[in-house]
Short mmCIF file of C-alpha atoms in Angstrom, two decimals:
data_model
loop_
_atom_site.label_atom_id
_atom_site.label_comp_id
_atom_site.label_asym_id
_atom_site.label_seq_id
_atom_site.Cartn_x
_atom_site.Cartn_y
_atom_site.Cartn_z
CA MET S 77 3.74 -15.42 -1.73
CA GLY S 78 0.38 -17.01 -2.00
CA ILE S 79 -1.64 -20.13 -0.98
CA LEU S 80 -4.72 -21.84 -2.19
CA PHE S 81 -7.71 -22.60 -0.08
CA GLU S 82 -10.89 -24.30 -0.86
CA ARG S 83 -14.58 -23.49 -0.18
CA GLN S 84 -17.71 -25.14 -1.52
CA ALA S 85 -18.09 -22.34 -4.08
CA GLY S 86 -14.56 -23.12 -5.51
CA VAL S 87 -10.82 -22.59 -5.13
CA TYR S 88 -9.51 -19.18 -4.26
CA TRP S 89 -6.13 -17.59 -4.24
CA ALA S 90 -4.81 -15.41 -1.42
CA GLU S 91 -1.64 -13.26 -1.74
CA ILE S 92 -0.04 -13.19 1.66
CA ARG S 93 1.44 -9.88 2.92
CA GLU S 94 2.96 -10.94 6.24
CA GLN S 95 2.62 -13.32 9.21
CA GLU S 96 1.22 -11.74 12.26
CA GLU S 97 3.80 -11.32 14.94
CA ASN S 98 3.65 -13.43 18.10
CA SER S 99 0.80 -15.53 16.64
CA SER S 100 0.68 -19.05 18.04
CA GLU S 101 -1.64 -19.98 15.28
CA GLY S 102 0.45 -18.60 12.50
CA LYS S 103 -2.12 -16.28 11.16
CA PHE S 104 -1.60 -14.26 8.06
CA ARG S 105 -3.05 -11.07 6.62
CA ALA S 106 -4.24 -11.42 3.06
CA VAL S 107 -3.84 -8.61 0.53
CA PHE S 108 -5.88 -9.90 -2.46
CA LEU S 109 -8.50 -12.59 -2.59
CA HIS S 110 -10.03 -13.89 -5.80
CA PRO S 111 -12.60 -13.93 -7.30
CA LEU S 112 -13.43 -10.42 -6.49
CA ASP S 113 -17.18 -11.12 -5.89
CA TYR S 114 -16.23 -13.64 -3.02
CA THR S 115 -18.03 -12.97 0.32
CA GLY S 116 -17.46 -14.96 3.54
CA TRP S 117 -14.79 -16.16 5.78
CA PRO S 118 -12.19 -18.26 4.19
CA VAL S 119 -10.24 -20.64 6.58
CA TYR S 120 -7.21 -22.55 5.34
CA HIS S 121 -5.30 -25.14 7.32
CA HIS S 122 -1.85 -26.43 6.36
CA GLY S 123 0.18 -28.00 9.09
CA THR S 124 0.39 -25.53 11.92
CA TYR S 125 -0.50 -22.55 9.72
CA LYS S 126 -4.05 -21.01 9.57
CA LEU S 127 -5.44 -18.22 7.38
CA GLU S 128 -8.48 -16.42 8.53
CA ALA S 129 -9.67 -13.35 6.72
CA SER S 130 -12.85 -11.40 5.90
CA MET S 131 -13.50 -9.29 2.85
CA GLU S 132 -13.63 -6.23 5.08
CA ASN S 133 -10.14 -6.84 6.40
CA ILE S 134 -8.74 -7.75 3.09
CA THR S 135 -10.26 -4.62 1.46
CA LYS S 136 -8.90 -2.43 4.14
CA THR S 137 -5.45 -3.85 3.81
CA THR S 138 -5.53 -3.45 0.02
CA LYS S 139 -6.84 0.15 0.34
CA ASN S 140 -3.98 1.01 2.65
CA ASP S 141 -1.37 -0.49 0.34
CA THR S 142 -2.82 1.50 -2.63
CA ARG S 143 -2.96 4.69 -0.56
CA GLN S 144 0.71 4.25 0.39
CA LYS S 145 1.61 3.54 -3.20
CA ILE S 146 0.01 6.83 -4.22
CA LEU S 147 1.82 8.84 -1.46
CA ARG S 148 5.12 7.51 -2.51
CA ALA S 149 4.50 8.25 -6.16
CA ALA S 150 3.66 11.87 -5.19
CA ALA S 151 6.90 12.02 -3.12
CA GLN S 152 8.91 10.62 -6.19
CA ILE S 153 7.46 13.40 -8.34
CA ILE S 154 8.15 16.19 -5.95
CA ASN S 155 11.65 15.04 -5.22
CA THR S 156 12.65 14.51 -8.96
CA LYS S 157 10.61 17.05 -10.74
CA GLY S 158 9.57 19.65 -8.13
CA VAL S 159 6.34 20.69 -6.41
CA LEU S 160 4.91 22.40 -9.48
CA ALA S 161 4.96 19.11 -11.32
CA LEU S 162 2.72 17.52 -8.73
CA THR S 163 -0.62 16.96 -10.40
CA LEU S 164 -3.19 14.24 -9.80
CA GLU S 165 -2.68 13.01 -13.42
CA ALA S 166 1.06 12.80 -12.91
CA VAL S 167 0.69 10.84 -9.61
CA ALA S 168 -1.80 8.40 -11.22
CA LYS S 169 0.75 7.71 -13.94
CA GLU S 170 3.63 7.41 -11.62
CA ALA S 171 1.69 4.97 -9.29
CA LYS S 172 0.41 2.98 -12.36
CA ILE S 173 -3.15 3.24 -11.34
CA SER S 174 -6.28 4.75 -13.04
CA LYS S 175 -7.45 8.25 -12.23
CA GLY S 176 -10.70 6.78 -10.75
CA GLY S 177 -8.46 4.76 -8.55
CA LEU S 178 -6.58 7.83 -7.39
CA PHE S 179 -9.68 9.96 -6.98
CA TYR S 180 -11.19 7.19 -4.65
CA HIS S 181 -8.47 8.02 -2.19
CA PHE S 182 -7.71 11.63 -2.98
CA ALA S 183 -10.28 13.78 -4.78
CA THR S 184 -8.04 16.87 -4.93
CA LYS S 185 -4.46 17.84 -4.71
CA ASP S 186 -5.14 19.33 -1.23
CA ASP S 187 -6.46 15.98 -0.13
CA LEU S 188 -3.31 14.36 -1.36
CA MET S 189 -1.11 16.85 0.60
CA LYS S 190 -3.13 16.23 3.70
CA GLY S 191 -2.81 12.55 3.13
CA MET S 192 1.06 12.93 3.01
CA ASN S 193 0.88 14.96 6.29
CA ASP S 194 -1.26 12.35 8.05
CA PHE S 195 0.93 9.48 6.84
CA ILE S 196 4.16 11.08 8.14
CA MET S 197 2.92 12.69 11.35
CA HIS S 198 0.64 9.79 12.48
CA ASN S 199 3.19 7.13 11.80
CA PHE S 200 5.82 9.21 13.50
CA PHE S 201 3.84 9.75 16.74
CA ASP S 202 2.67 6.17 16.77
CA ASP S 203 6.21 5.10 16.67
CA LEU S 204 7.18 7.70 19.26
CA GLU S 205 4.56 6.29 21.77
CA ARG S 206 5.53 2.71 21.09
CA ILE S 207 9.24 3.56 21.68
CA THR S 208 8.55 5.37 24.91
CA LYS S 209 6.37 2.54 26.25
CA ASP S 210 9.18 0.08 25.62
CA ASP S 211 11.66 2.26 27.39
CA PRO S 212 12.27 1.00 30.96
CA ARG S 213 13.95 4.27 31.96
CA HIS S 214 11.36 6.91 32.66
CA ASN S 215 13.55 10.06 32.65
CA GLY S 216 14.30 11.27 29.19
CA LYS S 217 12.31 8.66 27.37
CA TRP S 218 10.63 11.18 24.99
CA THR S 219 13.81 12.85 24.17
CA ARG S 220 15.58 9.62 23.54
CA ALA S 221 12.65 8.35 21.35
CA TYR S 222 12.62 11.47 19.28
CA THR S 223 16.36 11.36 18.92
CA ASN S 224 16.49 7.62 17.86
CA LEU S 225 13.53 7.87 15.59
CA THR S 226 14.58 10.99 13.69
CA PHE S 227 18.03 9.53 13.16
CA ASN S 228 16.47 6.32 11.74
CA LEU S 229 14.31 8.47 9.44
CA LEU S 230 17.47 9.69 7.79
CA ASP S 231 17.88 6.27 6.27
CA SER S 232 14.43 5.05 5.92
CA GLU S 233 11.48 7.44 5.19
CA PHE S 234 13.71 10.46 4.31
CA GLU S 235 12.41 10.66 0.71
CA MET S 236 8.87 10.97 1.86
CA ASN S 237 9.69 13.62 4.49
CA LEU S 238 11.87 15.53 1.99
CA ALA S 239 8.90 15.58 -0.47
CA PHE S 240 6.52 16.65 2.22
CA LEU S 241 8.63 19.53 3.58
CA SER S 242 9.09 20.75 0.07
CA ALA S 243 5.42 20.76 -0.56
CA ILE S 244 4.08 22.39 2.67
CA ALA S 245 5.67 25.69 1.71
CA THR S 246 2.80 26.30 -0.59
CA SER S 247 0.10 25.30 2.00
CA PRO S 248 -0.19 27.48 5.20
CA ASP S 249 -2.95 25.14 6.53
CA LEU S 250 -0.40 22.15 6.58
CA VAL S 251 2.31 24.37 8.15
CA LYS S 252 -0.19 25.28 10.86
CA SER S 253 -1.16 21.50 11.29
CA MET S 254 2.52 20.39 11.47
CA ALA S 255 3.20 23.14 14.04
CA ARG S 256 0.40 21.98 16.34
CA ASP S 257 1.83 18.50 16.27
CA LEU S 258 5.39 19.66 17.12
CA LYS S 259 3.98 21.78 19.90
CA VAL S 260 2.70 18.52 21.35
CA LEU S 261 6.18 17.00 21.01
CA GLN S 262 7.92 19.90 22.59
CA ASN S 263 5.61 19.65 25.53
CA HIS S 264 6.73 16.01 26.01
CA ILE S 265 10.22 17.02 25.67
CA GLU S 266 10.01 19.88 28.21
CA ASN S 267 8.42 17.56 30.67
CA ASP S 268 10.63 14.59 30.27
CA GLN S 269 12.16 14.54 33.84
CA ILE S 270 15.42 15.75 32.72
CA ASN S 271 16.67 19.41 32.57
CA PRO S 272 14.17 20.97 30.11
CA ILE S 273 16.93 23.17 28.66
CA VAL S 274 19.06 20.04 27.97
CA SER S 275 16.07 18.14 26.33
CA THR S 276 15.21 21.26 24.28
CA VAL S 277 18.94 21.61 23.18
CA ILE S 278 18.91 17.85 22.19
CA ARG S 279 15.81 18.27 20.11
CA LEU S 280 17.10 21.39 18.31
CA ALA S 281 20.34 19.47 17.56
CA VAL S 282 18.37 16.48 16.26
CA ASP S 283 16.39 18.90 13.98
CA GLY S 284 19.70 20.35 12.81
CA MET S 285 20.93 16.84 11.92
CA TYR S 286 17.70 16.40 10.01
CA PHE S 287 17.92 19.68 8.10
CA ASN S 288 21.57 19.11 7.40
CA GLN S 289 20.82 15.94 5.43
CA LEU S 290 17.87 17.75 3.90
CA TYR S 291 20.41 20.17 2.24
CA GLY S 292 22.59 17.32 1.18
CA LEU S 293 25.33 17.90 3.74
CA ASN S 294 25.40 14.35 5.01
CA LEU S 295 27.86 13.46 7.83
CA ASN S 296 30.04 10.43 7.44
CA GLU S 297 28.59 7.37 9.40
CA ASP S 298 31.20 7.44 12.29
CA VAL S 299 30.64 11.13 12.90
CA ARG S 300 26.79 10.66 12.91
CA ASP S 301 27.02 7.69 15.17
CA GLN S 302 29.16 9.70 17.69
CA VAL S 303 26.73 12.59 17.57
CA LEU S 304 23.78 10.23 18.32
CA ASN S 305 25.60 8.53 21.24
CA TYR S 306 26.52 11.85 22.72
CA LEU S 307 23.01 13.16 22.46
CA LEU S 308 21.55 10.01 23.94
CA SER S 309 24.05 10.22 26.78
CA LEU S 310 22.70 13.66 27.75
CA THR S 311 19.19 12.19 28.35
CA GLU S 312 20.54 9.98 31.20
CA GLU S 313 20.79 12.95 33.61
CA GLU S 314 17.86 13.36 36.02
CA LYS S 315 16.15 16.63 36.47
#
């Protein structure tokens, strides 16, 4: 999707990524702005819609998109060819970008692996915090959030997670980093205002579901839904 907007210096083209949620002005975030040497603050009005963007924001959005494209390319290589096939050259080819473009984001293979860890864990914990804040029931909210989010990952970001788990076996530092993050999670689980043994058993069951799919032993949808609902029902008990 794109729109045209005019400035004194000429006509520019902005490719639109998405409309901001809950925006009364109908603001958009732009991904690309041409020409590349443009500087300033474009403003476009069309009916009730308004585009406001700066080169700083546009550049940041574009960088994030490229970064995710690289990470998904790395995951594709690991999942289809194995960890040993993961090289920066192979990732650049899979992502269809230049080596220089790849090196801008990840100078080494270790940087790339750390980027996968940051992408997965930061997004996961951001989503956890968002879900817990939206949960009107205080008791068991972290356990519920972890359960729902992990089950959702079985359908959405599973390929990225599968690749990362395959790759961290060769990186003790990433294993330690992931363990630190999971200790933080376990602390929330154990202090979730429900029986800590129950909440821990739920977490272990959820982890089991995750690794069950990791090994290709997928449950049928009806059974999986019943397991999910049963685990969630256990979070309703007060401590």
